[in-house]
PDB file of C-alpha atoms in Angstrom:
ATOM      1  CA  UNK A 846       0.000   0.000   0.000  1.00 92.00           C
ATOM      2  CA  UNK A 847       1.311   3.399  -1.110  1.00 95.00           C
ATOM      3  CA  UNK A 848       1.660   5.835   1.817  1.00 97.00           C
ATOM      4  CA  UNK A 849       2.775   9.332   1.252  1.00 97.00           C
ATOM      5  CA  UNK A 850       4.438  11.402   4.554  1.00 98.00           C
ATOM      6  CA  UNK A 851       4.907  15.137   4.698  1.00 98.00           C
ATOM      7  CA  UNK A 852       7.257  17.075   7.025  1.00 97.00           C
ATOM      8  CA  UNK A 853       8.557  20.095   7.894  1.00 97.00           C
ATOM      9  CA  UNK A 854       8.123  22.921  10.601  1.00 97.00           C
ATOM     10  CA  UNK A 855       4.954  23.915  11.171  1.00 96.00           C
ATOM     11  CA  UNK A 856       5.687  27.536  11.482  1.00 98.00           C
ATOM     12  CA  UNK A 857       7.648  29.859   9.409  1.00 98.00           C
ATOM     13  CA  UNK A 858       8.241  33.451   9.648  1.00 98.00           C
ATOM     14  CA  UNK A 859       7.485  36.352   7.237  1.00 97.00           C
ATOM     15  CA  UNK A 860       9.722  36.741   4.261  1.00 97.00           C
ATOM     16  CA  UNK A 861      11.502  33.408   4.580  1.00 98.00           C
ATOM     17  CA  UNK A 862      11.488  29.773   3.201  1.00 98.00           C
ATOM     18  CA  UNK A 863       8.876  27.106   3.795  1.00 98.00           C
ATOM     19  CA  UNK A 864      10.748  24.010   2.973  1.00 98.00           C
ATOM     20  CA  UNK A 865       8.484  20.124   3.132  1.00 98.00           C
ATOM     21  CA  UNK A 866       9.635  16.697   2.530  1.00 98.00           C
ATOM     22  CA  UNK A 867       6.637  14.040   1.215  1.00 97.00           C
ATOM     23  CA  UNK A 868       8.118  10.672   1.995  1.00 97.00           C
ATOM     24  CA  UNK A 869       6.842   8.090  -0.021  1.00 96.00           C
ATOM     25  CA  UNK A 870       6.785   4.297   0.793  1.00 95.00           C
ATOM     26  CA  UNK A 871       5.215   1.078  -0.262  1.00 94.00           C
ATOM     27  CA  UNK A 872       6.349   1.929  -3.826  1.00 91.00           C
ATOM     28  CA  UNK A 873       7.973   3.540  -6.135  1.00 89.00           C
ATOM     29  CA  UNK A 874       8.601   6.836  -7.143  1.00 90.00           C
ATOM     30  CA  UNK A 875       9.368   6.371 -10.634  1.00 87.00           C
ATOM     31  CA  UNK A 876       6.978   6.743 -13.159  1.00 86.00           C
ATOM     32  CA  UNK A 877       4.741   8.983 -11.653  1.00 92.00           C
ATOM     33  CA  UNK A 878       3.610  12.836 -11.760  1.00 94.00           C
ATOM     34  CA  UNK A 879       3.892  13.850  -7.928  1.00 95.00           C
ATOM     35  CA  UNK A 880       2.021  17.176  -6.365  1.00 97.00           C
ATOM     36  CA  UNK A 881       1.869  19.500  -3.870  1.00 98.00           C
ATOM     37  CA  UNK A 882      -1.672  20.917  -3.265  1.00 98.00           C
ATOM     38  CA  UNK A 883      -2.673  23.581  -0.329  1.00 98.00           C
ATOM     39  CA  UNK A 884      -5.532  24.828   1.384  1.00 98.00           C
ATOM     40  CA  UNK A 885      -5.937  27.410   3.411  1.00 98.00           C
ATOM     41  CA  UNK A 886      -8.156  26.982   6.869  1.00 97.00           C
ATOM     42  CA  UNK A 887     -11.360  26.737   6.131  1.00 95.00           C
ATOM     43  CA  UNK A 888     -11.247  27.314   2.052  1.00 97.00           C
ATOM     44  CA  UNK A 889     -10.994  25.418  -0.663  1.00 97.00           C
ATOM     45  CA  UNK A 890      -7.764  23.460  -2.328  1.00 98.00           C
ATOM     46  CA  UNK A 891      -5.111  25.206  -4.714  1.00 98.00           C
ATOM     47  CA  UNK A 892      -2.849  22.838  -6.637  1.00 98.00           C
ATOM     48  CA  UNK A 893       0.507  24.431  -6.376  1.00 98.00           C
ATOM     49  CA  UNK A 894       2.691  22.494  -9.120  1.00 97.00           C
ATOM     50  CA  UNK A 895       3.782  19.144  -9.882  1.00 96.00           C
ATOM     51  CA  UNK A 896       7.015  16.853 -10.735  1.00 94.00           C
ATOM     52  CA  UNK A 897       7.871  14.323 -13.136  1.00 92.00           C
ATOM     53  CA  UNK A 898       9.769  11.165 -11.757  1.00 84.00           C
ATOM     54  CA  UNK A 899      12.368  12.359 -14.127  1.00 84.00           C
ATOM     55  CA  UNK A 900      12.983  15.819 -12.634  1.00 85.00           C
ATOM     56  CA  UNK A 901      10.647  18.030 -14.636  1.00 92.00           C
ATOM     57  CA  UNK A 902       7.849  20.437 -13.236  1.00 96.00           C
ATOM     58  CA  UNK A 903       5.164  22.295 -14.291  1.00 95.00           C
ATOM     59  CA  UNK A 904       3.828  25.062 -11.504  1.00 97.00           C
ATOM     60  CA  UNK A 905       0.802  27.414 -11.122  1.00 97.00           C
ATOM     61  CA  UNK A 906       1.463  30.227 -12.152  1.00 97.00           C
ATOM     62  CA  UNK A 907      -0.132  32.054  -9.116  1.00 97.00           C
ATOM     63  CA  UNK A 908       3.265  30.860  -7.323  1.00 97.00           C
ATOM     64  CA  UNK A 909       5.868  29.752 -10.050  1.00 95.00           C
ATOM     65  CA  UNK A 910       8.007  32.388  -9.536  1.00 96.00           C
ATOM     66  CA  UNK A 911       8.524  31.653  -5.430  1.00 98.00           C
ATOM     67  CA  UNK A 912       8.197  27.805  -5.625  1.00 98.00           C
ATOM     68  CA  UNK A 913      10.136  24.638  -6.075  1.00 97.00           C
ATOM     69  CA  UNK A 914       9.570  20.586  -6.005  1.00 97.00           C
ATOM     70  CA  UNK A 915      12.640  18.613  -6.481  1.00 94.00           C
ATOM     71  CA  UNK A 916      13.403  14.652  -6.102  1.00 92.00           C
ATOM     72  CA  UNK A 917      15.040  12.401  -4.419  1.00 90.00           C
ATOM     73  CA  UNK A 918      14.895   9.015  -6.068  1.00 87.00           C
ATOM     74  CA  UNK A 919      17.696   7.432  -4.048  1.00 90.00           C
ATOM     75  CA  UNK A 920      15.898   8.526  -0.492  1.00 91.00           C
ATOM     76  CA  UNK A 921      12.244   8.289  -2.467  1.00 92.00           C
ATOM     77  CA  UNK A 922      10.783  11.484  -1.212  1.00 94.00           C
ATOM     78  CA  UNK A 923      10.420  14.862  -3.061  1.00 95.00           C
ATOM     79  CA  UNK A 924      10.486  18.676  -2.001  1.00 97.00           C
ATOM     80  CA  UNK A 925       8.832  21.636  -1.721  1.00 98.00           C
ATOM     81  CA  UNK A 926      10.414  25.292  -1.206  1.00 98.00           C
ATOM     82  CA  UNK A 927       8.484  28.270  -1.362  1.00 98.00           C
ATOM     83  CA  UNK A 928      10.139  31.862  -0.852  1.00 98.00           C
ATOM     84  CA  UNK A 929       8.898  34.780   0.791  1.00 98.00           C
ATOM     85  CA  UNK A 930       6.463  33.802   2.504  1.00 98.00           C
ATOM     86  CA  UNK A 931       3.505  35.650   3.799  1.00 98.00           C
ATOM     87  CA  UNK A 932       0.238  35.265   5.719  1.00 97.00           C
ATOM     88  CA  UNK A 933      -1.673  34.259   2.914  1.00 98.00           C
ATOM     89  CA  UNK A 934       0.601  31.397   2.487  1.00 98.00           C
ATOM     90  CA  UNK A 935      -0.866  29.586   5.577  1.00 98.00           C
ATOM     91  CA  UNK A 936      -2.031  26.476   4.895  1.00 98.00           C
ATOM     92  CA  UNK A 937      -2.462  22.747   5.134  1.00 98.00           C
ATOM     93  CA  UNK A 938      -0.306  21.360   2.673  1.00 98.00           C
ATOM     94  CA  UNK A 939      -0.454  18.117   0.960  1.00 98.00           C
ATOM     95  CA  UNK A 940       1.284  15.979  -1.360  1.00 98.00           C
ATOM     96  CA  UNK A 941      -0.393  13.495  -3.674  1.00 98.00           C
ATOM     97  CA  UNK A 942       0.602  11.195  -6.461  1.00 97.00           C
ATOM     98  CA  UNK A 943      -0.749  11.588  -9.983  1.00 93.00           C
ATOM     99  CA  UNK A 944      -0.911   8.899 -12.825  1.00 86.00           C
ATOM    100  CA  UNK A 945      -2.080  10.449 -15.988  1.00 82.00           C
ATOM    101  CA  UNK A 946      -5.793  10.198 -16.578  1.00 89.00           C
ATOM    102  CA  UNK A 947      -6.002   8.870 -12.312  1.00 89.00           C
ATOM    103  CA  UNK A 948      -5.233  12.131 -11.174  1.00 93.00           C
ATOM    104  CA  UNK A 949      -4.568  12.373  -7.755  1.00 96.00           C
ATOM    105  CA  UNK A 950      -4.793   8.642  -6.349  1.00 96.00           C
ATOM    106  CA  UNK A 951      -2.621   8.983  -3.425  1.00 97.00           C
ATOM    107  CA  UNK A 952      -2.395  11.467  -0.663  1.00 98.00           C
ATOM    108  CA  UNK A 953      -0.142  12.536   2.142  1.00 98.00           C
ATOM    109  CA  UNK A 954      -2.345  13.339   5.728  1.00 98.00           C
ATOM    110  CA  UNK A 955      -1.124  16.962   5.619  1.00 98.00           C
ATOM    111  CA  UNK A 956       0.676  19.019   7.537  1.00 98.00           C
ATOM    112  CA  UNK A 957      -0.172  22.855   8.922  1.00 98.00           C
ATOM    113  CA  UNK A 958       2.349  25.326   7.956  1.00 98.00           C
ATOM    114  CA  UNK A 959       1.151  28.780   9.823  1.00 98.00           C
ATOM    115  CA  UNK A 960       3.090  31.888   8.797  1.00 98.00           C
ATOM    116  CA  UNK A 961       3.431  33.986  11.714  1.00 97.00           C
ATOM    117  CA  UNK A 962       6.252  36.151  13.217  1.00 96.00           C
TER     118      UNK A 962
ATOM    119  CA  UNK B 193      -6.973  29.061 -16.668  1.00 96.00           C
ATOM    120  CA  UNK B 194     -10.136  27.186 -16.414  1.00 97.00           C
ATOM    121  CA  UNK B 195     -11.955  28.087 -13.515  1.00 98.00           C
ATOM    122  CA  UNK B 196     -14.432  25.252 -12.339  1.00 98.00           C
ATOM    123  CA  UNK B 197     -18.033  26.625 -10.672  1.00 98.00           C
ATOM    124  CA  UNK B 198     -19.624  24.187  -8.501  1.00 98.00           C
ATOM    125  CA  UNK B 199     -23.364  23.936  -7.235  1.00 96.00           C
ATOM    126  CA  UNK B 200     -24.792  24.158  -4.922  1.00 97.00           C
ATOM    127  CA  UNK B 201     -22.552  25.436  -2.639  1.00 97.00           C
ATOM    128  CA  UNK B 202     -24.412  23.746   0.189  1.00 98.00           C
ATOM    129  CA  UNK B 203     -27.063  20.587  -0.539  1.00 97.00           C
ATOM    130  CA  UNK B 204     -28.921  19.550   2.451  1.00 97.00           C
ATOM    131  CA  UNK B 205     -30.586  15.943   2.325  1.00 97.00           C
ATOM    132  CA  UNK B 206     -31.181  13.201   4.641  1.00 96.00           C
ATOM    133  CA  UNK B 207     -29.634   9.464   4.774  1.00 96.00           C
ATOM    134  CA  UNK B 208     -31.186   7.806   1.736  1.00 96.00           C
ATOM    135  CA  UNK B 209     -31.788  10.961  -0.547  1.00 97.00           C
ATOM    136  CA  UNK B 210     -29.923  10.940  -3.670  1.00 97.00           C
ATOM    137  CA  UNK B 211     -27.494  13.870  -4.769  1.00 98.00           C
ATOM    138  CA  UNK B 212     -26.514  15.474  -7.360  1.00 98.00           C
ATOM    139  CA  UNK B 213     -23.442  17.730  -7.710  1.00 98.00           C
ATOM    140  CA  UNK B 214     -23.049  20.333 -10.793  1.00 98.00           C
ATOM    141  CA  UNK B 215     -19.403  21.117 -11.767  1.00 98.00           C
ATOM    142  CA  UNK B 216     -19.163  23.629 -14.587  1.00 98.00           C
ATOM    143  CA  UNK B 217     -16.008  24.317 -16.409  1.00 98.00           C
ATOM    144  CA  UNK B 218     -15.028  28.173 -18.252  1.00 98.00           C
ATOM    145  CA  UNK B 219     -14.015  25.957 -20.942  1.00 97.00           C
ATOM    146  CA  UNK B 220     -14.436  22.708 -22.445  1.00 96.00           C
ATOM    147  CA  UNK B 221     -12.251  20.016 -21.056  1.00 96.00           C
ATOM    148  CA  UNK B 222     -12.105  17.809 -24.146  1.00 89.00           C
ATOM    149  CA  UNK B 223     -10.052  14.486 -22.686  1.00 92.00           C
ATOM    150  CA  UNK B 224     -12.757  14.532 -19.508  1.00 93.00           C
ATOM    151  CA  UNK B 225      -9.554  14.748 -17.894  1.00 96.00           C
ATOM    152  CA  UNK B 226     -12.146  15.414 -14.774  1.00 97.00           C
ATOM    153  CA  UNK B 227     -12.054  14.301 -11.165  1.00 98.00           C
ATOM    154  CA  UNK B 228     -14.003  13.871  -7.961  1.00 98.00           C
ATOM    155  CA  UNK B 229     -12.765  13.790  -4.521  1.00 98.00           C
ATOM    156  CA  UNK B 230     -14.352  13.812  -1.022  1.00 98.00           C
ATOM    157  CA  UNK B 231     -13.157  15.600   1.951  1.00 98.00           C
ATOM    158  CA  UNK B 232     -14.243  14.634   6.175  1.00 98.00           C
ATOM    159  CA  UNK B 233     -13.136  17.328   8.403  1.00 96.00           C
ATOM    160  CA  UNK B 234      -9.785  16.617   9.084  1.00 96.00           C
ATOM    161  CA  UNK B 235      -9.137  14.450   6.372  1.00 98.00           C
ATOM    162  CA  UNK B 236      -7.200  14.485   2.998  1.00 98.00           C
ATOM    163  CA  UNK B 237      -9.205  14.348  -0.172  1.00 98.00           C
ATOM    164  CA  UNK B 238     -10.003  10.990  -1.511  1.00 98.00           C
ATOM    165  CA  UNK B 239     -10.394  10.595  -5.203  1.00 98.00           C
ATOM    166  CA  UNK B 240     -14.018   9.009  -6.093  1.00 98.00           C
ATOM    167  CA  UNK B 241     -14.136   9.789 -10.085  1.00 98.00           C
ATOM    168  CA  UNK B 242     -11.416  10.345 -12.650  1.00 97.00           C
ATOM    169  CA  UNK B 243     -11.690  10.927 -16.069  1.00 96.00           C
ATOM    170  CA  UNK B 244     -15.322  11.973 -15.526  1.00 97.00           C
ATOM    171  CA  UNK B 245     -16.927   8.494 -15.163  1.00 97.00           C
ATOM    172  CA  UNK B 246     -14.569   6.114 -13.764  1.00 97.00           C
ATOM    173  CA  UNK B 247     -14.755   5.050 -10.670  1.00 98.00           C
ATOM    174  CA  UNK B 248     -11.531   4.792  -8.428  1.00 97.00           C
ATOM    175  CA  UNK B 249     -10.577   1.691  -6.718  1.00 95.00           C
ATOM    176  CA  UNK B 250     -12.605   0.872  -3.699  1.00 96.00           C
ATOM    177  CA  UNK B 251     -14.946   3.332  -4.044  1.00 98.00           C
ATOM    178  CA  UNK B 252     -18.594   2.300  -3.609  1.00 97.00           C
ATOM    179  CA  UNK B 253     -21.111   2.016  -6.983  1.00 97.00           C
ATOM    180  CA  UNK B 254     -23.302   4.430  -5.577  1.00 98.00           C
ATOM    181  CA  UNK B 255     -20.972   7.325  -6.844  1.00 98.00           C
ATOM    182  CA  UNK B 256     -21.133   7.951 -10.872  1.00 98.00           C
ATOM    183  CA  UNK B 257     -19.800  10.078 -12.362  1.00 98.00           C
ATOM    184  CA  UNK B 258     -21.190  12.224 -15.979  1.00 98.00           C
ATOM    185  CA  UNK B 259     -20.740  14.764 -18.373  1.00 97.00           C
ATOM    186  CA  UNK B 260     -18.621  16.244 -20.662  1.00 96.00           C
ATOM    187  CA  UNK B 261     -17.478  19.351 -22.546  1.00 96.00           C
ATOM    188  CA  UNK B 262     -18.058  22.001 -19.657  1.00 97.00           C
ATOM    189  CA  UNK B 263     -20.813  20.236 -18.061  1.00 98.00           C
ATOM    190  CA  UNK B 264     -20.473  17.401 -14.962  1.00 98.00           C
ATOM    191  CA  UNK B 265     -22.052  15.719 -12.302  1.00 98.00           C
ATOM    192  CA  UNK B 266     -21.442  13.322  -9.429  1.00 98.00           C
ATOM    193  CA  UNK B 267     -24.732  11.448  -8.118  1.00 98.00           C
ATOM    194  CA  UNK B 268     -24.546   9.631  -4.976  1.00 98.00           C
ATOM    195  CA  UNK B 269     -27.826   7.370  -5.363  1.00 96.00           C
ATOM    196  CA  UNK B 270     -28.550   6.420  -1.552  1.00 95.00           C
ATOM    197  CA  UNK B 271     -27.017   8.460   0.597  1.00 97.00           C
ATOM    198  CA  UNK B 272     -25.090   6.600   3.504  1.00 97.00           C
ATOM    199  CA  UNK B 273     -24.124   8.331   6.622  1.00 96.00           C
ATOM    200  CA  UNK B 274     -20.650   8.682   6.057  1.00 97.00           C
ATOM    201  CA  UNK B 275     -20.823  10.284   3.074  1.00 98.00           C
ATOM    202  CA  UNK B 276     -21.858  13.746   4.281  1.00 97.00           C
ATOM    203  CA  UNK B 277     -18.712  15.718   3.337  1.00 98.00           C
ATOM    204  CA  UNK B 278     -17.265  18.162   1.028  1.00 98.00           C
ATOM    205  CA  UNK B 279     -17.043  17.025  -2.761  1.00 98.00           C
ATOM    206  CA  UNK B 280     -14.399  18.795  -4.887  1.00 98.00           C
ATOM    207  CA  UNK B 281     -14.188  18.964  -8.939  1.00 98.00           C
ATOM    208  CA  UNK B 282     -10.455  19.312 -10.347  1.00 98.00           C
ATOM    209  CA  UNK B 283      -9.624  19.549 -13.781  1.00 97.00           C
ATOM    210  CA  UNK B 284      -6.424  18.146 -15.039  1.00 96.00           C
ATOM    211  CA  UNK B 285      -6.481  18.945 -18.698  1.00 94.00           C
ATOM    212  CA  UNK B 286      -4.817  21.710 -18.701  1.00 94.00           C
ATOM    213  CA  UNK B 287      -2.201  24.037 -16.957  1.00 93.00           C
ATOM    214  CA  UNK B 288      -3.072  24.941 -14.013  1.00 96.00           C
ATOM    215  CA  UNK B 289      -4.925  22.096 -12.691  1.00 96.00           C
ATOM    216  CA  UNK B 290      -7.510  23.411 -10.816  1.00 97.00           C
ATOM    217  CA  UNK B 291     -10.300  22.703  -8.048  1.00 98.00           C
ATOM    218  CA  UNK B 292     -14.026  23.672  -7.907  1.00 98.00           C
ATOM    219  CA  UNK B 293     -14.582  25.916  -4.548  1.00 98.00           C
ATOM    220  CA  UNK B 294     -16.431  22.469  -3.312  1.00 98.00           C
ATOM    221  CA  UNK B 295     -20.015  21.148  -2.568  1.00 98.00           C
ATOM    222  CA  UNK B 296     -20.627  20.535   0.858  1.00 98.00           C
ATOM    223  CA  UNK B 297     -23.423  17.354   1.549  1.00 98.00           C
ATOM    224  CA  UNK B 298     -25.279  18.086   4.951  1.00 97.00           C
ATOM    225  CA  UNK B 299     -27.846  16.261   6.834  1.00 94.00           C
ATOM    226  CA  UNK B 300     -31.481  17.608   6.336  1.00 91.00           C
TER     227      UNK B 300
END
C-alpha cells in the first residue's frame, strides 16, 4: 500500500522559506507525476505544481516564480520550497501522487504550515 | 486558466436521498480529464471519479460520475451516513490544474 508522509516545521516566519519533505513508501517513485496541493483553513484546495519522476515540473502560475519541487529518487521522497512567505501562504499542505488520466490517487495526511512572526 | 463553478454550494438531504453535484467548467475540457474527490473534516481528499466516469478503486457504486465538454455531475444514489462531506471537482487537462470551490453534503 502506497503511503505518502509530509514534514517540515509547522511555522515559518514572514519573508523566509517554507521548505516540506513528502516521503513516499510502499512503492515507487518512478513513473509517476507527484504534487503539492494547499488549502488554506477553512477554504478550498489550490494545486501548487507538480514533478515528473524524471525531474521536470510544471507550476501554477499564481506561485511559479517563489516555488520549487525537487526529487530524491535514491531517499524516495520529493520537495517543496516556497520563498517569501507571507500570511496568505498559511495552509495545510499536501502531497499526492498523480498517474495520468487517475489524477490524484494517493495522498499525504497533511501538515499545517502557519506563517506567523 | 479554467476556472471550475460548482453547485450548490451547500445541498442539504437526509440518509437515503440521492445527490446530485453540478461542476461547470469556463471551458471545455475535451479528454474529460475530470475528477471527484471527497473531503471529512480533518481528512485528505479521496479521489471518487477520474476521467469523468470512472470510478476509483474501492470506491462504492453508488458514486457515478457524468458529463462532458463544460458540463459534470457526481450522483450519490442512496445516501449513507458517512458520506456527508465536502465534494471537490479538479480539472487536469490543462495548466493549471484546478479545483471547484467544493459542494458541501449536509444532513437535512
Amino acid at each position: 500500500q502506497v503511503q505518502l508522509q509530509e514534514s517540515g516545521p509547522g511555522l515559518v516566519k514572514p519573508s523566509e522559506t517554507l521548505s516540506l519533505t513528502c516521503t513516499v513508501s510502499g512503492g515507487s517513485i518512478s513513473n509517476y507525476y507527484w504534487s503539492w496541493i494547499r488549502q488554506p483553513p477553512g477554504k478550498g484546495l489550490e494545486w501548487i505544481g507538480y514533478l515528473y519522476y524524471s525531474g521536470s515540473t510544471n507550476y501554477n502560475p499564481s506561485l511559479k516564480s517563489r516555488v520549487t519541487i525537487s526529487v530524491d529518487t535514491s531517499k524516495n521522497h520529493f520537495s517543496l520550497e516556497l520563498t517569501s512567505v507571507t500570511a496568505a501562504d498559511t495552509a495545510v499542505y499536501y502531497c499526492a501522487r498523480g498517474r495520468g488520466y487517475v489524477s490524484f490517487d494517493y495522498w499525504g495526511q497533511g501538515t499545517l504550515v502557519t506563517v506567523s512572526s | 486558466e479554467i476556472v471550475l463553478t460548482q453547485s450548490p454550494g451547500t445541498l442539504s438531504l437526509s440518509p437515503g436521498g440521492r445527490a446530485t453535484l453540478s461542476c461547470r467548467a469556463s471551458q471545455s475540457v475535451t479528454s474529460n480529464y475530470l475528477a471527484w474527490f471527497q473531503q471529512k473534516p480533518g481528512q485528505a481528499p479521496r479521489l471518487l471519479i477520474y476521467g469523468a466516469s470512472s470510478r476509483a478503486p474501492g470506491i462504492p457504486d453508488r458514486f457515478s460520475g457524468s458529463g462532458s465538454g463544460t458540463d459534470f455531475t457526481l450522483t450519490i444514489s442512496r445516501l449513507e451516513p458517512e458520506d456527508f462531506a465536502v465534494y471537490y471537482c479538479q480539472q487536469y487537462e490543462t495548466s493549471p490544474w484546478t479545483f471547484g470551490q467544493g459542494t458541501k453534503v449536509e444532513i437535512k
